[in-house]
Coordinates of C-alpha atoms (C1' of nucleotides) in Angstrom, one line a residue:
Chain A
X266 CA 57.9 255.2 101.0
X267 CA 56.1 257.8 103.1
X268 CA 58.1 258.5 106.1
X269 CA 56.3 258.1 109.9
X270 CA 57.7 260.7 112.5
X271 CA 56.7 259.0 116.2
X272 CA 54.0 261.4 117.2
X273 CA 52.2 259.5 114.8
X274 CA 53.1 256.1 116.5
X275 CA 50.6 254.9 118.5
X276 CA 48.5 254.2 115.1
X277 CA 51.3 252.0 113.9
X278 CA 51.2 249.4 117.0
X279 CA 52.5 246.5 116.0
X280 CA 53.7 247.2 112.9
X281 CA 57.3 247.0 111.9
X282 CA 58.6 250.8 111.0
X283 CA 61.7 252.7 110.1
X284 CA 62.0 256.0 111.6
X285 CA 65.0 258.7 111.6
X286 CA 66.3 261.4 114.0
X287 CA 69.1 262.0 116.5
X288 CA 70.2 260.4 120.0
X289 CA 68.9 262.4 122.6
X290 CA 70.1 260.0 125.5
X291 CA 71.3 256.5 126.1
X292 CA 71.2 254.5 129.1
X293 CA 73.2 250.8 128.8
X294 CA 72.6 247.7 130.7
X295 CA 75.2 244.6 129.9
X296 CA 73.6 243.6 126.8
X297 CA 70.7 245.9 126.5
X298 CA 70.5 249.3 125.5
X299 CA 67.9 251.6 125.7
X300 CA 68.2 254.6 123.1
X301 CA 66.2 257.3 123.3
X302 CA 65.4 259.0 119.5
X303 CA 64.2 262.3 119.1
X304 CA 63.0 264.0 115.8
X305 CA 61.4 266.7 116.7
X306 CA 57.7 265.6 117.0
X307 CA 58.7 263.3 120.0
X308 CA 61.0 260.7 122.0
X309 CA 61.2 257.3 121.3
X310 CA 63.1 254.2 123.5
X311 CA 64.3 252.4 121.5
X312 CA 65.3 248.9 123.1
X313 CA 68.3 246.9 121.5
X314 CA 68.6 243.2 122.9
X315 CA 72.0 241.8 121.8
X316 CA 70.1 238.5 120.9
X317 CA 67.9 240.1 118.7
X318 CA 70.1 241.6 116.7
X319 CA 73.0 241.3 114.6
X320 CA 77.0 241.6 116.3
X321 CA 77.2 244.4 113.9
X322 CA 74.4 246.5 114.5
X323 CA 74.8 246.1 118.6
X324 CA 78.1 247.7 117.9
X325 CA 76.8 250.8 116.6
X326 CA 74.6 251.4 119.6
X327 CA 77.8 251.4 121.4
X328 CA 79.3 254.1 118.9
X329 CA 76.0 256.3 119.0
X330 CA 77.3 259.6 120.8
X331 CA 74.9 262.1 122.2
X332 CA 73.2 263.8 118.8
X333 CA 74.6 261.4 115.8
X334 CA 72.0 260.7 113.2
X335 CA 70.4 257.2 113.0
X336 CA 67.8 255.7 110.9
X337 CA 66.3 252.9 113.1
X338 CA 63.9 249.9 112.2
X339 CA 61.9 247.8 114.3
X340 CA 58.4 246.9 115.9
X341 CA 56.4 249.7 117.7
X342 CA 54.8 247.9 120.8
X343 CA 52.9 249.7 123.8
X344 CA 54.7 250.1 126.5
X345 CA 53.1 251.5 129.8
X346 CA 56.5 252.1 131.5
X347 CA 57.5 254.5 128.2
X348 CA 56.8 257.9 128.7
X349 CA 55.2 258.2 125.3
X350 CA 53.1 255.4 125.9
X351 CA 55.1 253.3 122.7
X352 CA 58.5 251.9 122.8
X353 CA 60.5 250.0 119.5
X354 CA 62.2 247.0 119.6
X355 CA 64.9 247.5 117.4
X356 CA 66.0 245.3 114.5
X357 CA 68.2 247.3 112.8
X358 CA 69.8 250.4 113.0
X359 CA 71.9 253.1 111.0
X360 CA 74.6 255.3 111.9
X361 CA 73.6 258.4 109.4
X362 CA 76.5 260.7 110.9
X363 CA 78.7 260.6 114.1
X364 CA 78.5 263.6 116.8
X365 CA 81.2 264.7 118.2
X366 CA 81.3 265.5 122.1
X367 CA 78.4 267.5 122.6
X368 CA 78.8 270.4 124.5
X369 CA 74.8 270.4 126.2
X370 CA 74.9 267.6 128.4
X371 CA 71.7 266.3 130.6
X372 CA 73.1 268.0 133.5
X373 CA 72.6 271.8 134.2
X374 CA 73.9 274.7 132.5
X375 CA 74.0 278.7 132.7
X376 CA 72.2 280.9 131.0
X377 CA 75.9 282.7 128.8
X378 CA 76.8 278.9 127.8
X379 CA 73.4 278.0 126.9
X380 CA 72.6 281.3 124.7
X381 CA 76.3 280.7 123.1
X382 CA 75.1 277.4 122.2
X383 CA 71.5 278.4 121.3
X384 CA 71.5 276.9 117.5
X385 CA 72.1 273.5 119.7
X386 CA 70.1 274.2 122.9
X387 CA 66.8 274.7 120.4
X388 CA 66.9 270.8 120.4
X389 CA 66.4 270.4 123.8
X390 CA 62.8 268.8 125.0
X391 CA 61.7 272.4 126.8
X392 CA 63.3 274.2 123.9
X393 CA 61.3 272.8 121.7
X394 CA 58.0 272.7 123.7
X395 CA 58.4 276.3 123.8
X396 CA 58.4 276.6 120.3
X397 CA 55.7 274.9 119.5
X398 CA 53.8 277.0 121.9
X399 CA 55.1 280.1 120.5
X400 CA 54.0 278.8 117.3
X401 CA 50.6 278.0 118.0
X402 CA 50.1 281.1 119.6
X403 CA 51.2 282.4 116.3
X404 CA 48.5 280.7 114.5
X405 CA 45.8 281.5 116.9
X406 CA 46.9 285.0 116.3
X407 CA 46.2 285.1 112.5
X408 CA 43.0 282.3 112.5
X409 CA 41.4 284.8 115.2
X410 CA 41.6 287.9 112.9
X411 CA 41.6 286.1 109.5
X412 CA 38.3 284.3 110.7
X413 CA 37.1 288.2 112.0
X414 CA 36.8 289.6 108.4
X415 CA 40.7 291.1 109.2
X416 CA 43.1 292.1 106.3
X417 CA 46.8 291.1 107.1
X418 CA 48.4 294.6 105.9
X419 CA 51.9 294.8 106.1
X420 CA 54.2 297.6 107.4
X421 CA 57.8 298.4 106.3
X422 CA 60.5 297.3 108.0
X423 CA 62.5 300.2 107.0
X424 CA 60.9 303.5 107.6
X425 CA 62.0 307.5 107.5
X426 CA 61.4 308.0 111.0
X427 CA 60.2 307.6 114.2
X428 CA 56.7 306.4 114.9
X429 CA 56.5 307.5 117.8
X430 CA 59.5 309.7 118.4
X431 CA 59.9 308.3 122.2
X432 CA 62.3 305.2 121.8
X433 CA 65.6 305.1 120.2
X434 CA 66.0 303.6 116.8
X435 CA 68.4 301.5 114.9
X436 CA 69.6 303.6 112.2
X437 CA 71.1 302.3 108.7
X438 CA 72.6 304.0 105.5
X439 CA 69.6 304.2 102.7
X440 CA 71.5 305.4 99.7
X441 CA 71.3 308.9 98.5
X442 CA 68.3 309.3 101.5
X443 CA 70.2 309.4 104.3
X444 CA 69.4 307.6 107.3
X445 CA 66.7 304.4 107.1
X446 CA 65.3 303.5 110.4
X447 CA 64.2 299.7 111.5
X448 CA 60.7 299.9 112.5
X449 CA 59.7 300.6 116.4
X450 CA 55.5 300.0 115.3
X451 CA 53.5 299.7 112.3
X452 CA 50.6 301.4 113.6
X453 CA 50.8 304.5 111.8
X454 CA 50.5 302.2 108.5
X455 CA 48.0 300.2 110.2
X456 CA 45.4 303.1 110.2
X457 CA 46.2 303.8 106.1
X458 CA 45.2 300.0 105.8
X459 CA 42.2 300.6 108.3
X460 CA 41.5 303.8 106.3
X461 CA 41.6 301.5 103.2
X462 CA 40.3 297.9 104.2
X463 CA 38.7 298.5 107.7
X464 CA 39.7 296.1 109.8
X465 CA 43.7 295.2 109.3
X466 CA 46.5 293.6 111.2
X467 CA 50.2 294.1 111.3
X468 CA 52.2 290.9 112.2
X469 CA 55.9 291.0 111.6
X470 CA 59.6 292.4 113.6
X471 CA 60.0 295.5 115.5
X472 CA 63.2 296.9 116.6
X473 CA 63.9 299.1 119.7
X474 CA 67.4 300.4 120.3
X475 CA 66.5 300.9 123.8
X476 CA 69.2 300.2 126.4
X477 CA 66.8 298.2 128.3
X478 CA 68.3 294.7 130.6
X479 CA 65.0 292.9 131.8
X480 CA 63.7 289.8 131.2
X481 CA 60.6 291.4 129.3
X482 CA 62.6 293.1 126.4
X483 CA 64.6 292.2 123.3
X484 CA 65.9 294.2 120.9
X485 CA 64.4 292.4 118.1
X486 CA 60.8 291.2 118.9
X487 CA 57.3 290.3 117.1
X488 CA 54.7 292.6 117.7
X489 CA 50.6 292.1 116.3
X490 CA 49.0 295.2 115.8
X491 CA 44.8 295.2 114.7
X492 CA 43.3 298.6 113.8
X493 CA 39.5 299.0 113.5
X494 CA 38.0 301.7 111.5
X495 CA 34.9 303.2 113.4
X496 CA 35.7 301.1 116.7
X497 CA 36.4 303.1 120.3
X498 CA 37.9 302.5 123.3
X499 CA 35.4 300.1 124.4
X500 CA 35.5 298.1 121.2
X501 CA 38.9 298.1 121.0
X502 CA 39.0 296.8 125.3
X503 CA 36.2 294.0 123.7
X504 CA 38.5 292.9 120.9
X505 CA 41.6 292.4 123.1
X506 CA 39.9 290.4 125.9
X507 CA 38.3 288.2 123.1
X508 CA 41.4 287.8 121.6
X509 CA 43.7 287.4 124.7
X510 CA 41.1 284.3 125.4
X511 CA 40.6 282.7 121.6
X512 CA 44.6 282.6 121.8
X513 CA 45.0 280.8 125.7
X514 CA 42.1 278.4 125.1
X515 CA 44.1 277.6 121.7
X516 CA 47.3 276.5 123.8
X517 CA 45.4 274.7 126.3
X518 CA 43.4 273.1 123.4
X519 CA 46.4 271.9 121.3
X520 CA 49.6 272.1 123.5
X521 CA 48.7 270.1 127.0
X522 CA 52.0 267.9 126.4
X523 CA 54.5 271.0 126.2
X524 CA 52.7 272.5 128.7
X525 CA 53.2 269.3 131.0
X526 CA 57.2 269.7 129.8
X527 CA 57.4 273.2 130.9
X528 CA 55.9 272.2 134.1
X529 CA 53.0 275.1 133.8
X530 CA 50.7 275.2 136.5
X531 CA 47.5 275.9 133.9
X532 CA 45.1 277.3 136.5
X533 CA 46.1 280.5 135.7
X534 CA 45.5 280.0 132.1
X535 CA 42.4 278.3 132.1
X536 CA 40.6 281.2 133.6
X537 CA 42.1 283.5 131.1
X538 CA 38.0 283.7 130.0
X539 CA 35.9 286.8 129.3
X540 CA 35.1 289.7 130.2
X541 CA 38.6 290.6 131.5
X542 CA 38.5 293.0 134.2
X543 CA 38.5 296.7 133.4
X544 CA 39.6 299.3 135.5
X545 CA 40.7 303.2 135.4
X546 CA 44.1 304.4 136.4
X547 CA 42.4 306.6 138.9
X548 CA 41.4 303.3 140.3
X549 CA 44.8 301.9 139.7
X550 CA 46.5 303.9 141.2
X551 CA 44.0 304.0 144.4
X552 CA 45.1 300.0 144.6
X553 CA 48.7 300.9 144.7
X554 CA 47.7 303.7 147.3
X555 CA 45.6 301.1 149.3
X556 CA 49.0 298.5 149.5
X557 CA 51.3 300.9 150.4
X558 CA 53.0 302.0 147.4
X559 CA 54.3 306.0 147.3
X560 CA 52.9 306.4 143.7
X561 CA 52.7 309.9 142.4
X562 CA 49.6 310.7 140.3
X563 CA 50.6 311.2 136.8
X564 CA 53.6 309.0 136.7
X565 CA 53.5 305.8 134.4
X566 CA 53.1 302.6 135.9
X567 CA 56.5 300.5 136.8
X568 CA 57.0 297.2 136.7
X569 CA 56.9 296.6 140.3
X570 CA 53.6 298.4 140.5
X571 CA 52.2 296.5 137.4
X572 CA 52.6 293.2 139.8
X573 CA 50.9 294.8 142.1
X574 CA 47.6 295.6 140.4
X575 CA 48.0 292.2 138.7
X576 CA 48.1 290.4 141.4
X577 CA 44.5 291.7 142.5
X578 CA 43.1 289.5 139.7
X579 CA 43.2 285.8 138.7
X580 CA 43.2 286.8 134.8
X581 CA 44.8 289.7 132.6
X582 CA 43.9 293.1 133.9
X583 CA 42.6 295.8 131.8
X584 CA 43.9 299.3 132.8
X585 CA 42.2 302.2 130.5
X586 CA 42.4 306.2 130.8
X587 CA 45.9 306.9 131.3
X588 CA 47.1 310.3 132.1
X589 CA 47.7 311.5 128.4
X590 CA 51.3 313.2 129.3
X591 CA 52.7 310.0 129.7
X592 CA 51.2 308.5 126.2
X593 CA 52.2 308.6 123.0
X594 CA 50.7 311.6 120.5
X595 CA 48.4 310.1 118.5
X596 CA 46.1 308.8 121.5
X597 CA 42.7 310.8 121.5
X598 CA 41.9 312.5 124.6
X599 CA 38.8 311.5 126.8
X600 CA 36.2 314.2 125.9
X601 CA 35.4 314.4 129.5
X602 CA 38.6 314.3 131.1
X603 CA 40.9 316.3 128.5
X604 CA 44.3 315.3 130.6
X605 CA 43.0 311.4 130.2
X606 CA 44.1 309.7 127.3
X607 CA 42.0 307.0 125.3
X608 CA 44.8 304.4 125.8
X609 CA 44.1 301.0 127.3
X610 CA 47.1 298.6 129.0
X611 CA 46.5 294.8 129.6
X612 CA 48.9 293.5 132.0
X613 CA 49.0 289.9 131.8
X614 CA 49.1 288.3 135.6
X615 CA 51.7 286.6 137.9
X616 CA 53.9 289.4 137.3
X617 CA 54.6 289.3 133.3
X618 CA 53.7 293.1 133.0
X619 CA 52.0 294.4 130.0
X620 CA 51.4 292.5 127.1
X621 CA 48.9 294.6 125.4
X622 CA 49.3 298.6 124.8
X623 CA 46.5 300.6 123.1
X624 CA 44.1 303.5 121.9
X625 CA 41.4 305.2 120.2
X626 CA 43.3 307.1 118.0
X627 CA 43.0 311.1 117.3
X628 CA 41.2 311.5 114.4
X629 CA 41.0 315.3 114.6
X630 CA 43.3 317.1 112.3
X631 CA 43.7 319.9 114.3
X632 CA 44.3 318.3 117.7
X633 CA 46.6 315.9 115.5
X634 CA 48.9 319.0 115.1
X635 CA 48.6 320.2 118.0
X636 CA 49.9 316.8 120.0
X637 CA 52.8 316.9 117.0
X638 CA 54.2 320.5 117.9
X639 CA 53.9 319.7 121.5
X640 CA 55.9 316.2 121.0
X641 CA 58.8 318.1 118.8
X642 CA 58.1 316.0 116.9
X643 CA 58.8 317.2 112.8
X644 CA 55.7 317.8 111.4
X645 CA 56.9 317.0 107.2
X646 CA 57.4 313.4 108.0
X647 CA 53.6 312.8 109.8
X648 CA 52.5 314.5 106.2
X649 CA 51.0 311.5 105.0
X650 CA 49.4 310.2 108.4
X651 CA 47.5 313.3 108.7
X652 CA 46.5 313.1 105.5
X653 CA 44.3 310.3 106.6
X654 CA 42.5 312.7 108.9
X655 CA 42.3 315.6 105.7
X656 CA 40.8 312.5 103.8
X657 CA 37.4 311.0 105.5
X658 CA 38.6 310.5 108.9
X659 CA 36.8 308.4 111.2
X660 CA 36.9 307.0 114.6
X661 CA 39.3 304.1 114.9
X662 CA 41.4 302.5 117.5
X663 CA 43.8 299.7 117.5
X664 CA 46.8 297.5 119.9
X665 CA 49.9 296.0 119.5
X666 CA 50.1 292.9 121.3
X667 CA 53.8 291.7 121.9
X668 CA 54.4 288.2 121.0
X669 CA 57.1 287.0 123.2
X670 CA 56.4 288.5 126.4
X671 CA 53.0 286.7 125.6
X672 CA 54.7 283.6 124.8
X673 CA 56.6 283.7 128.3
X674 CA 53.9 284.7 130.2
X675 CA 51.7 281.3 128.4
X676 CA 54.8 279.4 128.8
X677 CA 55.5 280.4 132.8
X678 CA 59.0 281.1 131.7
X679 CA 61.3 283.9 133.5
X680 CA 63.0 286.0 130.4
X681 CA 61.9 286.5 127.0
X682 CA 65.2 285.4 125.9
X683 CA 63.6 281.5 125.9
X684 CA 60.6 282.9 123.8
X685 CA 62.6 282.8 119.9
X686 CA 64.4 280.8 118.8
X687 CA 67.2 283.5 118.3
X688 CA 67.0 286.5 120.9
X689 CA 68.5 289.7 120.0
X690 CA 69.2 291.7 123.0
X691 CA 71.7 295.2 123.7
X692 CA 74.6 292.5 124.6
X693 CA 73.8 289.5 122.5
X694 CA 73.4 289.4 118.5
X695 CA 75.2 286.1 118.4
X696 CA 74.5 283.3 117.1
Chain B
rU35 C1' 73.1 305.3 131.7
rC36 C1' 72.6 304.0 137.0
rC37 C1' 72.5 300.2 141.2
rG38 C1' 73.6 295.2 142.9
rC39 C1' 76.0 290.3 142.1
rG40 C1' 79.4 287.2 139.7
rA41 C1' 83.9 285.0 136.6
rU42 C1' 88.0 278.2 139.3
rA43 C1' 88.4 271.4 134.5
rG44 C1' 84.3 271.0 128.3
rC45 C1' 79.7 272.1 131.8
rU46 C1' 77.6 273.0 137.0
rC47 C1' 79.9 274.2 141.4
rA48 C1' 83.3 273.5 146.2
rA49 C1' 88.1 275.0 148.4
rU50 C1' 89.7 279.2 156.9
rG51 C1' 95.7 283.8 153.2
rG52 C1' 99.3 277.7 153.5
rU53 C1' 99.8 270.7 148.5
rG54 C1' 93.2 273.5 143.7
rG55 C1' 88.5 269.1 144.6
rA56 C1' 83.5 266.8 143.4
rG57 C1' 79.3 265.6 140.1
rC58 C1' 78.2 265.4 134.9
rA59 C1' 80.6 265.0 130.0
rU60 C1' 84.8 262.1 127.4
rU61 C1' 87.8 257.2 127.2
rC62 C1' 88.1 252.1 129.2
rG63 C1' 85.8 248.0 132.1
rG64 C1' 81.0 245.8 134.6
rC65 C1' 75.6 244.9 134.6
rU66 C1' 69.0 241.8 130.5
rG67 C1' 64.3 247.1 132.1
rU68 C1' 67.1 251.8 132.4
rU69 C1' 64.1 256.8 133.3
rA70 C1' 69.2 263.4 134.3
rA71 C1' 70.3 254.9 135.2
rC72 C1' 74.0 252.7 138.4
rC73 C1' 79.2 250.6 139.9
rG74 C1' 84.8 250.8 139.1
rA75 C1' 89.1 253.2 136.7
rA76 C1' 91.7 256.9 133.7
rG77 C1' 92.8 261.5 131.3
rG78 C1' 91.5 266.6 131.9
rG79 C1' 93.7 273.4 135.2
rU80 C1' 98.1 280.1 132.9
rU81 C1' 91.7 280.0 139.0
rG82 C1' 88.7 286.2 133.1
rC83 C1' 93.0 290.1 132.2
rA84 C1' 96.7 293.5 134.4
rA85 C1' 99.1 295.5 138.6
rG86 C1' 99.7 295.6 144.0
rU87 C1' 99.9 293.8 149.5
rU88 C1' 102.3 289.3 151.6
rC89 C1' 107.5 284.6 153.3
rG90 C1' 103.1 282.7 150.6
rA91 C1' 97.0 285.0 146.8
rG92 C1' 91.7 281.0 143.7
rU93 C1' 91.1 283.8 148.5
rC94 C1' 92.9 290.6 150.3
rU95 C1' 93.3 295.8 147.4
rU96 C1' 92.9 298.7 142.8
rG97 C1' 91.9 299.1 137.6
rC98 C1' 90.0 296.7 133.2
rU99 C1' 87.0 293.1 130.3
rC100 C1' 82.8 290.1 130.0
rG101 C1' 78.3 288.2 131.9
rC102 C1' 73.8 288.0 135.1
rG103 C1' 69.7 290.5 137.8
rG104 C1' 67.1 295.0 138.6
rA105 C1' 65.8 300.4 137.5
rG106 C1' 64.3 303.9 133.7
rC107 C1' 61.8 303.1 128.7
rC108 C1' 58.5 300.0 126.5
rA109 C1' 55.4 295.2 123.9

RNA sequence: UCCGCGAUAGCUCAAUGGUGGAGCAUUCGGCUGUUAACCGAAGGGUUGCAAGUUCGAGUCUUGCUCGCGGAGCCA
């Protein structure tokens, strides 16, 4: 017998079904109960009249504990005061296996209990909206590229060294090679697969030992990274804000009901629509300048001054031309403003900082070099990325978008932590 | 690493230096339409750890541990 999961109720009206899941909440009334089923693709009440059923079975609504299993059988009938729109009377239910007290009640919680409990708190209704967001977004990511001519090219996990010799790495024994290190990027192997297939994308875990505490970072996080063979700057600023669009208009496509869970006000999203805005630093930093901000010329942007420029738009913000001291090595320099790099940030609005970080690369041997020595950064372990400027270089340029803090910023949540379903950060690797 | 805040029942929180309470959860009882249901009752405590001040410390002081938020760094 195929099985029916209640999303896929409300084209069995009528019909007598047997469904299975866990109690998510119970409310009694003399000889009524109302049990509320969950299975993951939705809530059912399910009504038990003591009439209507057998002494037996209304005993075991009274021995149903927050979380045991039940299989359940009885009439789906439309029910405007349901929340779903369907409610079952029940005719006949089974007790599959008996919770114990569960420690995630209806009532509130803090953030330490909730993360101890996370392998529980993912079956909570928000939980699991989130999830399902994060999971569309997932698929927007690869339908956009796969339906774009894209390659999915995978990176290592484990790599010899830094890829960008800034951020601290997680380091690990590798046999009779020394030290492994946990990938920080795949971008470096993103341009041999550009070099290779021409357009390619990177989609898998990045690690960053960083001591960072914010609600934007985690330890352990998903990052997307394209790279274009023979795109610029510009193309590169065209393929994020189509992308940043094709993955919103997804979510608001397919994901209305967790949206509604999560309470998202969806103005903001729905005018996530192209073009995005693009402005300079210089003219970043004249907005900071123009609200008051001290901000020395130069410096990186901070958080706080990311919500500021954010907050002059109603949709992400694309800041391009950075000062190229504070970017990474292999960004190419604007050839007419040498101290500019070719690097382009999208900070996502209402605050959630930058979800997008990228460049036209440097595809000039020498200059390559030169930005290595002036990094200290040790020149035998870039011998194979600069082989792919010895070997038919070309123009290219690429991002890395960063899943969760896209997730949270989609989702309206306030920390990352909520974004997967089991966060790693610098004081948590448990459960 | 630095700055700020916090730790009291299973959970979320109260308690003027003077007998540690409430709501939820659990158990029992009541209710035929509940929506974090409601009403009644019961059980539940080494106040994070260690020392100090005091007649007396959950409360004041010092140290430690753990957590939360922020900065820097970044996606």
């Amino acid at each position: 017998m195929k099985k029916i999961c209640i999303s896929e109720l409300k084209n069995h009206v009528g019909e007598s079904v047997t469904l299975y899941g866990w109690l998510y909440n119970k409310r009694s009334s003399g000889k009524l109960r109302f049990l509320i089923l969950r299975d993951g693709t939705g809530y059912l009440q399910c009504v038990t009249f003591k009439n209507s059923v057998s002494p037996e079975v209304f005993e075991f609504t009274d021995k149903l504990t927050q979380e045991s299993s039940f299989e359940v059988t009885g009439t789906i009938r439309e029910e405007a005061r349901a929340t779903g729109g369907v409610e079952m009377d029940v005719a006949d239910l089974k007790i599959i296996s008996h919770a114990g007290e569960y420690p995630i009640t209806p009532k509130e919680h803090g953030v330490e209990f909730l993360m101890d409990h996370r392998h529980l708190w993912v079956r909570s209704s928000k939980q699991v909206a989130i999830l399902k967001i994060r999971h569309r977004i997932v698929k927007a990511i690869r339908d956009f590229f796969d339906e774009r001519g894209f390659t999915l090219f995978d990176a290592p996990i484990l790599t010899p060294a830094a890829c960008e010799g800034t951020s601290t790495l997680f380091e690990t024994p590798y046999f009779d090679l020394g030290n492994a290190y946990l990938t920080q990027s795949g971008q470096l192997y993103a341009e041999a697969g550009a070099m290779a297939l021409g357009k390619v994308y990177t989609f898998g875990p990045t690690f960053r030992a960083e001591k960072s505490k914010t609600r934007r970072h985690l330890t352990e996080f998903w990052m997307v990274e394209p790279e274009v063979a023979f795109n610029d700057l510009n193309d590169n600023m065209d393929l994020a804000e189509e992308f940043l669009e094709y993955i919103v208009q997804s979510v608001l496509a397919d994901r209305q009901e967790e949206l509604k869970i999560l309470e998202r006000d969806v103005k903001f999203l729905e005018a996530v629509k192209r073009p995005l805005p693009r402005i300079t630093y210089d003219a970043a930093v004249e907005i900071l300048h123009k609200n008051g901000v001290e901000f020395e010329y130069g410096n990186d942007l901070g958080a706080a001054d990311e919500t500021i420029i954010s907050n002059q738009f109603d949709r992400p913000v694309m800041v391009h031309r950075y000062p190229s001291e504070v970017k990474a090595f292999y960004m190419k320099r604007d050839p007419e403003n040498p101290k500019l790099a070719l690097a382009v940030d999208v900070l996502a609005p209402e605050g959630y900082g930058e979800i997008i970080g990228g460049s036209q690369r440097e595809d000039n041997l020498d200059l390559l070099l030169e930005r290595i020595k002036e990094h200290n950064l040790p020149e035998e372990a870039f011998s194979w990325y600069l082989d792919l400027r010895r070997y038919g270089s070309v123009p290219h340029a690429g991002f890395g978008l960063g899943l969760e803090r896209t997730v949270s910023w989609i989702c309206g949540l306030d920390h990352v932590r909520e974004t997967i379903p089991f966060a790693r950060m610098i004081y948590r690797n448990t459960p």
